[in-house]
PDB file of C-alpha atoms in Angstrom:
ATOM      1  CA  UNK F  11      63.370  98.043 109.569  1.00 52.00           C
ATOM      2  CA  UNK F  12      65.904  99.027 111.852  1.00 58.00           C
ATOM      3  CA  UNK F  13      65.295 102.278 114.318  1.00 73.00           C
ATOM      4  CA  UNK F  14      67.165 104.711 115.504  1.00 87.00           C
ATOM      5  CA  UNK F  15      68.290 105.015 119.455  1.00 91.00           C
ATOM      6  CA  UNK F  16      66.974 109.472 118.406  1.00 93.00           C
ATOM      7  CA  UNK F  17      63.989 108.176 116.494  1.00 93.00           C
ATOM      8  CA  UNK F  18      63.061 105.501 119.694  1.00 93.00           C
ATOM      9  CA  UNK F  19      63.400 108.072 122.363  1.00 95.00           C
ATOM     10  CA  UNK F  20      61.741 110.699 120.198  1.00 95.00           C
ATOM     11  CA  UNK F  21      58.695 108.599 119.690  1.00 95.00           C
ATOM     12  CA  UNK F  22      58.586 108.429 123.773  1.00 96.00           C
ATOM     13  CA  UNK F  23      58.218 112.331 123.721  1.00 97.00           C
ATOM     14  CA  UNK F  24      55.663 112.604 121.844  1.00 97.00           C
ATOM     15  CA  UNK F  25      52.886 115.536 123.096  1.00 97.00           C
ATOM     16  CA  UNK F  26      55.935 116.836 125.550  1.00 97.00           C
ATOM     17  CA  UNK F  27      57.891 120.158 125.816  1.00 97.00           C
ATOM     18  CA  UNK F  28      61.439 119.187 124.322  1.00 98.00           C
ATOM     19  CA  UNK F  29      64.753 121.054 123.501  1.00 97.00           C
ATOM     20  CA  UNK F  30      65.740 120.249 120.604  1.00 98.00           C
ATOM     21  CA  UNK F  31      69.991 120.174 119.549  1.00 97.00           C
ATOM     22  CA  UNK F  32      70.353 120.589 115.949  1.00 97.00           C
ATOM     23  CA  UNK F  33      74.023 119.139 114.449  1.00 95.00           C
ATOM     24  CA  UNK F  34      74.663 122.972 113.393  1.00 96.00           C
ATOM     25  CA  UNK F  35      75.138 124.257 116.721  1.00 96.00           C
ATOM     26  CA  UNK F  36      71.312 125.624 117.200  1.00 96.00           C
ATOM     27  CA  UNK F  37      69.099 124.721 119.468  1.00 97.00           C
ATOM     28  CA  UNK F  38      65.144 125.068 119.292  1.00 97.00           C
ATOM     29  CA  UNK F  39      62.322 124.166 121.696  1.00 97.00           C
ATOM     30  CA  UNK F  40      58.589 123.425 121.457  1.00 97.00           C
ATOM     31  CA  UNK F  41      56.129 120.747 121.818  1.00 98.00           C
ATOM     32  CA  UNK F  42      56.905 117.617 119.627  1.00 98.00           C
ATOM     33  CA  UNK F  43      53.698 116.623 117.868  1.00 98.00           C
ATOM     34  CA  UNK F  44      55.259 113.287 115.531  1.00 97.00           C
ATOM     35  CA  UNK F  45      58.243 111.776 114.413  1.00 96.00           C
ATOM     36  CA  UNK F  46      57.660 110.075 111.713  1.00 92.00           C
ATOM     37  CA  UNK F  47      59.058 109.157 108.018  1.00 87.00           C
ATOM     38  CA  UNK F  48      62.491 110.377 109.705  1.00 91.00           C
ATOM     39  CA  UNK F  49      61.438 113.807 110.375  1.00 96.00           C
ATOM     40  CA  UNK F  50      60.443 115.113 113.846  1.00 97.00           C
ATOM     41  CA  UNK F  51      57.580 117.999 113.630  1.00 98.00           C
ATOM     42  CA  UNK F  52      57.759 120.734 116.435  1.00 98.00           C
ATOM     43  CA  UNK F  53      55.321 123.296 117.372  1.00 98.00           C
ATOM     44  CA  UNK F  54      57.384 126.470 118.452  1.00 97.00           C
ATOM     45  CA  UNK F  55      56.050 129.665 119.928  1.00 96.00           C
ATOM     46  CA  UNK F  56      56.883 132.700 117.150  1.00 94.00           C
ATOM     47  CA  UNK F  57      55.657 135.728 119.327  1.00 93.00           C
ATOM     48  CA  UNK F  58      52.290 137.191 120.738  1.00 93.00           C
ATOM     49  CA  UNK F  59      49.382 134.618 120.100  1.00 94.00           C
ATOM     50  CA  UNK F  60      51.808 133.300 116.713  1.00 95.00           C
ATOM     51  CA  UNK F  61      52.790 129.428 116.531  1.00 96.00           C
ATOM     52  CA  UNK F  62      54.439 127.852 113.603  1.00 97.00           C
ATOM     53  CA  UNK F  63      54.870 124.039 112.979  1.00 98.00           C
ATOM     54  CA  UNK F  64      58.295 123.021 111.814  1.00 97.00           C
ATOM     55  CA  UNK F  65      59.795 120.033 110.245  1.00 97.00           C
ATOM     56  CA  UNK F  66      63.442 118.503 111.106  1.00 97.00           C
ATOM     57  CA  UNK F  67      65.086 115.861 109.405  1.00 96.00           C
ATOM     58  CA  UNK F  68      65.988 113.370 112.444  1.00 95.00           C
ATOM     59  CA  UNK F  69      69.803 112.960 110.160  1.00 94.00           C
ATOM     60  CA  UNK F  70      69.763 116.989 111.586  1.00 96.00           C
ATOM     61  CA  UNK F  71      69.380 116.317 114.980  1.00 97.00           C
ATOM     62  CA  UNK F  72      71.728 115.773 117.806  1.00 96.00           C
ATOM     63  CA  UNK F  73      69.718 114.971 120.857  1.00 96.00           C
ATOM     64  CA  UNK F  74      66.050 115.792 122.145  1.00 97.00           C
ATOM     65  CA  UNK F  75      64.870 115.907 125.390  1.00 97.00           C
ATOM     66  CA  UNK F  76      62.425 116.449 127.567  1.00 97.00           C
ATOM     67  CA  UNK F  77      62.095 119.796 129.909  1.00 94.00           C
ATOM     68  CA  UNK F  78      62.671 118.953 133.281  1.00 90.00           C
ATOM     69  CA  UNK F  79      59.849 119.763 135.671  1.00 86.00           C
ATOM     70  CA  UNK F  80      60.193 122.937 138.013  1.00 80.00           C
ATOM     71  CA  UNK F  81      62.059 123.095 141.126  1.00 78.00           C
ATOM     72  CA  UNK F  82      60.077 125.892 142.721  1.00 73.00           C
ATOM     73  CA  UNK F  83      57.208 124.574 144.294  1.00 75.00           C
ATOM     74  CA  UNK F  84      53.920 127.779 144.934  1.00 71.00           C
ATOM     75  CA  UNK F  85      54.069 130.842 143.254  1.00 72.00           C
ATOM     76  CA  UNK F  86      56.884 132.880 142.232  1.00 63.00           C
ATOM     77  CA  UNK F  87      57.300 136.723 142.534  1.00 67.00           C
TER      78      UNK F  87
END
């Protein structure tokens, strides 16, 4: 069976941080637990201590990618 150029990146990024762009126009982010079965399952923060795993159809999905790493090096204030 055939895969896709999404579904072979996506299966590198794995356990990562991703942005996800959906064909609507939307965009989510969280950390990409599988692909599999042609449907990519992310973990996305809700709010306070609240997660939610979510399923997208890979035929829904633009792009994903990884987040970069940060450019500022100590801490921050």
């Amino acid at each position: 069976m055939l895969q896709s150029p999404l579904y072979a990146k996506a299966a590198t990024l794995v356990g990562q941080p991703v942005g996800v762009s959906l064909s609507n126009g939307q965009g989510v982010t969280g950390i990409l637990c599988s692909v599999t079965a042609g449907v990519a399952v992310l973990l996305e923060y809700l709010y306070q201590s609240q997660f939610a795993t979510k399923q997208y159809p890979l035929n829904t999905i633009q792009d994903i990618n990884p987040f970069p790493g940060c450019s500022v090096q100590g801490p921050f204030f």
